[in-house]
Amino acid sequence: MLTWLKRNSTDFPPLTCALHEPNGLLAAGGDLSSARLLAAYRHGCFPWFAQGQPILWWSPDPRMVLLPENLHVSKSLRKSLRKNIFEVTFNRCFTQVIQACAAPRGDEEGTWITEDIIQGYSQLHKLGYAHSVEVWQNHELVGGLYGIAMGKLFFGESMFSRVTDASKTGFVTLVQYLKQAGFVLIDCQMHTQHLSSLGASEISRSNFSSYLTRYLDQTTTMNWSSELKRLYDH
């Protein structure tokens, strides 16, 4: 039975209560306040719902993650990186990035990144938890991604790309900086071929929970300043 969250509480049901079908649906309702969103990530779940639906909270099993040391850069992407046709920044224009991620893609209608999602994560950005990666070409924003950093874990939310290899360049740059700063895991939530091609793989929900327990309250040396970032290696 699906749990409906109470407005006056940020508690979530145990992850073992998540449904098998649809995979990982844990709870519904509540709000997108900063307190509830942070509680959700600490608990191991995240919001994902379409316009017109109640807020839905998910904790899929298995969970798609990337260990920084497993980052895979294909030969074609390496070739693209060597051309240095992109510049990458962090936290320079969070609002533009999340709005670009919210734009419909291809033949899709609508988006799960609703105005309420944008407002909720923008507040987390102001509080220093949500971060954006921007990819520039000729001073134009052509790709990027955003997510949440807590302890030594980064929770990826969405990415967009307007030219070939733009989002991949942003992702590779981010992962290299996260690795240098001591991060141990990037949460990718659910399986996609795009993420798999970059080295992400699936782990059990219980294994993912063990990462939360061990690393959520540890510190890192991550520099989220908006200056230009360079790849450590190609």
mmCIF file of C-alpha atoms in Angstrom:
data_model
loop_
_atom_site.group_PDB
_atom_site.id
_atom_site.type_symbol
_atom_site.label_atom_id
_atom_site.label_comp_id
_atom_site.label_asym_id
_atom_site.label_seq_id
_atom_site.Cartn_x
_atom_site.Cartn_y
_atom_site.Cartn_z
ATOM 1 C CA MET A 1 0.000 0.000 0.000
ATOM 2 C CA LEU A 2 1.335 3.437 -0.949
ATOM 3 C CA THR A 3 2.140 5.761 1.954
ATOM 4 C CA TRP A 4 0.842 9.334 1.835
ATOM 5 C CA LEU A 5 3.139 11.805 3.549
ATOM 6 C CA LYS A 6 1.975 14.201 6.222
ATOM 7 C CA ARG A 7 2.390 17.936 5.689
ATOM 8 C CA ASN A 8 3.784 18.535 9.171
ATOM 9 C CA SER A 9 6.438 15.806 9.028
ATOM 10 C CA THR A 10 9.499 15.137 6.870
ATOM 11 C CA ASP A 11 9.578 11.429 7.756
ATOM 12 C CA PHE A 12 9.515 8.820 4.988
ATOM 13 C CA PRO A 13 8.516 5.162 5.235
ATOM 14 C CA PRO A 14 11.319 2.545 5.272
ATOM 15 C CA LEU A 15 12.811 1.926 1.836
ATOM 16 C CA THR A 16 11.693 -1.689 2.108
ATOM 17 C CA CYS A 17 8.129 -0.390 1.733
ATOM 18 C CA ALA A 18 8.793 0.724 -1.847
ATOM 19 C CA LEU A 19 6.612 -0.977 -4.441
ATOM 20 C CA HIS A 20 7.996 -3.543 -6.855
ATOM 21 C CA GLU A 21 5.665 -2.273 -9.577
ATOM 22 C CA PRO A 22 6.167 0.459 -10.459
ATOM 23 C CA ASN A 23 9.726 -0.181 -9.324
ATOM 24 C CA GLY A 24 10.686 1.943 -6.347
ATOM 25 C CA LEU A 25 7.558 4.009 -5.754
ATOM 26 C CA LEU A 26 7.835 4.736 -2.042
ATOM 27 C CA ALA A 27 5.379 7.489 -1.110
ATOM 28 C CA ALA A 28 3.181 10.302 -2.388
ATOM 29 C CA GLY A 29 2.221 13.760 -1.259
ATOM 30 C CA GLY A 30 3.988 16.151 1.036
ATOM 31 C CA ASP A 31 5.752 19.166 -0.429
ATOM 32 C CA LEU A 32 9.038 20.250 -2.009
ATOM 33 C CA SER A 33 10.345 22.313 0.879
ATOM 34 C CA SER A 34 14.102 22.348 1.409
ATOM 35 C CA ALA A 35 13.718 20.400 4.640
ATOM 36 C CA ARG A 36 11.731 17.621 2.970
ATOM 37 C CA LEU A 37 13.990 17.429 -0.097
ATOM 38 C CA LEU A 38 17.107 17.135 2.059
ATOM 39 C CA ALA A 39 15.387 14.527 4.222
ATOM 40 C CA ALA A 40 14.499 12.592 1.065
ATOM 41 C CA TYR A 41 18.086 12.441 -0.182
ATOM 42 C CA ARG A 42 19.351 11.455 3.237
ATOM 43 C CA HIS A 43 16.749 8.695 3.295
ATOM 44 C CA GLY A 44 17.556 7.429 -0.205
ATOM 45 C CA CYS A 45 14.612 8.662 -2.273
ATOM 46 C CA PHE A 46 13.869 11.465 -4.711
ATOM 47 C CA PRO A 47 10.819 13.205 -6.248
ATOM 48 C CA TRP A 48 9.720 12.376 -9.785
ATOM 49 C CA PHE A 49 6.242 13.129 -11.096
ATOM 50 C CA ALA A 50 4.461 14.678 -14.052
ATOM 51 C CA GLN A 51 2.459 17.888 -14.146
ATOM 52 C CA GLY A 52 -0.973 17.245 -12.642
ATOM 53 C CA GLN A 53 0.165 14.265 -10.544
ATOM 54 C CA PRO A 54 0.711 14.339 -6.784
ATOM 55 C CA ILE A 55 4.338 14.510 -5.710
ATOM 56 C CA LEU A 56 5.742 10.977 -6.027
ATOM 57 C CA TRP A 57 8.838 9.768 -4.170
ATOM 58 C CA TRP A 58 11.012 6.947 -5.534
ATOM 59 C CA SER A 59 13.742 4.592 -4.361
ATOM 60 C CA PRO A 60 14.337 2.090 -7.193
ATOM 61 C CA ASP A 61 16.007 -1.272 -6.706
ATOM 62 C CA PRO A 62 18.514 -1.650 -8.258
ATOM 63 C CA ARG A 63 19.950 1.863 -8.245
ATOM 64 C CA MET A 64 22.054 3.286 -11.085
ATOM 65 C CA VAL A 65 25.296 4.808 -9.780
ATOM 66 C CA LEU A 66 28.728 5.781 -10.999
ATOM 67 C CA LEU A 67 31.831 5.203 -8.922
ATOM 68 C CA PRO A 68 34.248 7.964 -10.027
ATOM 69 C CA GLU A 69 37.046 5.484 -10.695
ATOM 70 C CA ASN A 70 34.780 3.662 -13.156
ATOM 71 C CA LEU A 71 34.212 6.688 -15.405
ATOM 72 C CA HIS A 72 34.472 5.559 -19.023
ATOM 73 C CA VAL A 73 35.489 8.041 -21.717
ATOM 74 C CA SER A 74 35.100 6.591 -25.198
ATOM 75 C CA LYS A 75 37.682 7.140 -27.914
ATOM 76 C CA SER A 76 35.332 9.445 -29.797
ATOM 77 C CA LEU A 77 34.650 11.506 -26.674
ATOM 78 C CA ARG A 78 38.385 11.714 -25.894
ATOM 79 C CA LYS A 79 38.948 13.010 -29.393
ATOM 80 C CA SER A 80 36.245 15.627 -28.856
ATOM 81 C CA LEU A 81 37.725 16.646 -25.498
ATOM 82 C CA ARG A 82 41.179 17.140 -27.015
ATOM 83 C CA LYS A 83 39.760 19.728 -29.401
ATOM 84 C CA ASN A 84 38.945 21.977 -26.409
ATOM 85 C CA ILE A 85 35.860 23.325 -28.130
ATOM 86 C CA PHE A 86 33.930 23.652 -24.849
ATOM 87 C CA GLU A 87 34.447 25.567 -21.622
ATOM 88 C CA VAL A 88 32.951 24.292 -18.373
ATOM 89 C CA THR A 89 31.872 26.185 -15.259
ATOM 90 C CA PHE A 90 30.099 25.277 -12.029
ATOM 91 C CA ASN A 91 27.290 27.294 -10.430
ATOM 92 C CA ARG A 92 27.458 30.153 -12.892
ATOM 93 C CA CYS A 93 23.794 30.070 -13.981
ATOM 94 C CA PHE A 94 21.827 27.453 -12.058
ATOM 95 C CA THR A 95 18.445 28.812 -13.127
ATOM 96 C CA GLN A 96 19.284 28.661 -16.839
ATOM 97 C CA VAL A 97 20.526 25.089 -16.490
ATOM 98 C CA ILE A 98 17.493 23.725 -14.666
ATOM 99 C CA GLN A 99 15.160 25.526 -17.067
ATOM 100 C CA ALA A 100 17.041 24.036 -20.021
ATOM 101 C CA CYS A 101 16.757 20.582 -18.441
ATOM 102 C CA ALA A 102 13.009 21.179 -18.099
ATOM 103 C CA ALA A 103 12.490 21.906 -21.798
ATOM 104 C CA PRO A 104 10.663 19.141 -23.740
ATOM 105 C CA ARG A 105 12.950 16.926 -25.825
ATOM 106 C CA GLY A 106 12.270 15.579 -29.275
ATOM 107 C CA ASP A 107 8.673 14.422 -29.573
ATOM 108 C CA GLU A 108 8.082 14.510 -25.804
ATOM 109 C CA GLU A 109 5.221 16.560 -24.427
ATOM 110 C CA GLY A 110 5.584 18.196 -21.053
ATOM 111 C CA THR A 111 8.294 17.602 -18.469
ATOM 112 C CA TRP A 112 8.736 16.163 -14.994
ATOM 113 C CA ILE A 113 10.765 19.256 -14.032
ATOM 114 C CA THR A 114 7.746 21.326 -13.088
ATOM 115 C CA GLU A 115 7.777 24.903 -11.864
ATOM 116 C CA ASP A 116 7.492 23.558 -8.301
ATOM 117 C CA ILE A 117 10.593 21.396 -8.889
ATOM 118 C CA ILE A 118 12.472 24.409 -10.264
ATOM 119 C CA GLN A 119 11.545 26.496 -7.237
ATOM 120 C CA GLY A 120 12.401 23.711 -4.771
ATOM 121 C CA TYR A 121 15.848 23.002 -6.217
ATOM 122 C CA SER A 122 16.595 26.680 -6.732
ATOM 123 C CA GLN A 123 16.111 27.142 -3.003
ATOM 124 C CA LEU A 124 18.495 24.230 -2.363
ATOM 125 C CA HIS A 125 20.989 25.998 -4.633
ATOM 126 C CA LYS A 126 20.713 29.142 -2.515
ATOM 127 C CA LEU A 127 21.352 26.993 0.571
ATOM 128 C CA GLY A 128 24.494 25.514 -1.006
ATOM 129 C CA TYR A 129 23.246 21.967 -1.676
ATOM 130 C CA ALA A 130 22.186 22.060 -5.338
ATOM 131 C CA HIS A 131 24.810 22.769 -7.988
ATOM 132 C CA SER A 132 24.904 23.287 -11.725
ATOM 133 C CA VAL A 133 27.457 22.453 -14.380
ATOM 134 C CA GLU A 134 27.471 24.688 -17.458
ATOM 135 C CA VAL A 135 29.045 23.858 -20.814
ATOM 136 C CA TRP A 136 29.804 26.789 -23.098
ATOM 137 C CA GLN A 137 30.718 27.068 -26.772
ATOM 138 C CA ASN A 138 31.611 30.506 -28.120
ATOM 139 C CA HIS A 139 30.125 32.014 -24.922
ATOM 140 C CA GLU A 140 26.794 30.261 -25.545
ATOM 141 C CA LEU A 141 25.286 27.773 -23.086
ATOM 142 C CA VAL A 142 25.100 24.493 -25.032
ATOM 143 C CA GLY A 143 24.853 21.867 -22.290
ATOM 144 C CA GLY A 144 24.849 21.190 -18.591
ATOM 145 C CA LEU A 145 23.460 19.320 -15.636
ATOM 146 C CA TYR A 146 22.427 19.838 -12.032
ATOM 147 C CA GLY A 147 22.296 17.798 -8.840
ATOM 148 C CA ILE A 148 22.703 17.711 -5.081
ATOM 149 C CA ALA A 149 25.972 17.365 -3.155
ATOM 150 C CA MET A 150 25.824 15.972 0.374
ATOM 151 C CA GLY A 151 28.873 14.639 2.149
ATOM 152 C CA LYS A 152 30.925 12.571 -0.294
ATOM 153 C CA LEU A 153 27.917 11.787 -2.499
ATOM 154 C CA PHE A 154 26.582 13.632 -5.539
ATOM 155 C CA PHE A 155 22.970 13.018 -6.568
ATOM 156 C CA GLY A 156 22.573 13.732 -10.279
ATOM 157 C CA GLU A 157 19.159 14.988 -11.356
ATOM 158 C CA SER A 158 19.075 15.912 -15.044
ATOM 159 C CA MET A 159 21.232 17.046 -17.949
ATOM 160 C CA PHE A 160 20.700 18.662 -21.328
ATOM 161 C CA SER A 161 22.707 19.019 -24.514
ATOM 162 C CA ARG A 162 22.215 21.282 -27.515
ATOM 163 C CA VAL A 163 25.285 20.124 -29.458
ATOM 164 C CA THR A 164 27.082 16.777 -29.690
ATOM 165 C CA ASP A 165 29.164 15.835 -26.616
ATOM 166 C CA ALA A 166 28.248 18.968 -24.645
ATOM 167 C CA SER A 167 26.547 17.248 -21.706
ATOM 168 C CA LYS A 168 29.115 14.434 -21.732
ATOM 169 C CA THR A 169 31.917 16.992 -21.476
ATOM 170 C CA GLY A 170 30.191 18.604 -18.499
ATOM 171 C CA PHE A 171 29.631 15.257 -16.843
ATOM 172 C CA VAL A 172 33.212 14.047 -17.349
ATOM 173 C CA THR A 173 34.578 17.331 -16.019
ATOM 174 C CA LEU A 174 32.321 17.135 -12.963
ATOM 175 C CA VAL A 175 33.259 13.526 -12.207
ATOM 176 C CA GLN A 176 36.969 14.298 -12.393
ATOM 177 C CA TYR A 177 36.570 17.212 -9.978
ATOM 178 C CA LEU A 178 34.407 15.137 -7.640
ATOM 179 C CA LYS A 179 37.007 12.365 -7.634
ATOM 180 C CA GLN A 180 39.786 14.837 -6.896
ATOM 181 C CA ALA A 181 37.718 16.238 -3.993
ATOM 182 C CA GLY A 182 37.112 12.837 -2.393
ATOM 183 C CA PHE A 183 33.586 11.988 -3.564
ATOM 184 C CA VAL A 184 32.925 8.255 -3.689
ATOM 185 C CA LEU A 185 29.657 7.907 -5.614
ATOM 186 C CA ILE A 186 27.462 9.724 -8.128
ATOM 187 C CA ASP A 187 23.804 8.698 -7.903
ATOM 188 C CA CYS A 188 22.279 8.358 -11.373
ATOM 189 C CA GLN A 189 18.931 7.036 -10.068
ATOM 190 C CA MET A 190 17.706 4.876 -12.957
ATOM 191 C CA HIS A 191 19.344 2.958 -15.795
ATOM 192 C CA THR A 192 19.864 4.626 -19.173
ATOM 193 C CA GLN A 193 22.149 3.629 -22.029
ATOM 194 C CA HIS A 194 23.650 7.118 -21.967
ATOM 195 C CA LEU A 195 24.799 6.738 -18.356
ATOM 196 C CA SER A 196 25.861 3.151 -18.889
ATOM 197 C CA SER A 197 28.139 4.257 -21.726
ATOM 198 C CA LEU A 198 29.882 6.592 -19.261
ATOM 199 C CA GLY A 199 30.607 3.787 -16.803
ATOM 200 C CA ALA A 200 27.559 3.829 -14.546
ATOM 201 C CA SER A 201 26.181 0.519 -13.304
ATOM 202 C CA GLU A 202 23.469 -0.811 -11.007
ATOM 203 C CA ILE A 203 23.802 -1.693 -7.329
ATOM 204 C CA SER A 204 21.199 -2.972 -4.885
ATOM 205 C CA ARG A 205 19.102 -0.573 -2.844
ATOM 206 C CA SER A 206 20.619 -1.971 0.352
ATOM 207 C CA ASN A 207 24.139 -1.344 -0.966
ATOM 208 C CA PHE A 208 23.137 2.203 -1.910
ATOM 209 C CA SER A 209 21.769 2.731 1.606
ATOM 210 C CA SER A 210 25.101 1.655 3.048
ATOM 211 C CA TYR A 211 26.795 4.451 1.075
ATOM 212 C CA LEU A 212 24.331 6.924 2.584
ATOM 213 C CA THR A 213 25.073 5.730 6.094
ATOM 214 C CA ARG A 214 28.818 5.853 5.635
ATOM 215 C CA TYR A 215 29.422 8.968 3.538
ATOM 216 C CA LEU A 216 26.585 11.498 3.926
ATOM 217 C CA ASP A 217 28.206 13.346 6.811
ATOM 218 C CA GLN A 218 31.807 13.279 5.621
ATOM 219 C CA THR A 219 33.530 16.389 4.284
ATOM 220 C CA THR A 220 35.243 17.016 0.951
ATOM 221 C CA THR A 221 37.484 19.649 -0.620
ATOM 222 C CA MET A 222 35.150 20.393 -3.542
ATOM 223 C CA ASN A 223 35.435 23.845 -5.115
ATOM 224 C CA TRP A 224 32.070 24.924 -6.519
ATOM 225 C CA SER A 225 33.174 28.414 -7.555
ATOM 226 C CA SER A 226 31.940 29.730 -10.911
ATOM 227 C CA GLU A 227 35.418 30.039 -12.446
ATOM 228 C CA LEU A 228 36.269 28.090 -15.598
ATOM 229 C CA LYS A 229 37.090 24.443 -14.954
ATOM 230 C CA ARG A 230 39.689 22.436 -16.832
ATOM 231 C CA LEU A 231 39.798 18.688 -17.266
ATOM 232 C CA TYR A 232 42.553 17.083 -15.234
ATOM 233 C CA ASP A 233 43.264 14.731 -18.103
ATOM 234 C CA HIS A 234 41.838 13.788 -21.463
#
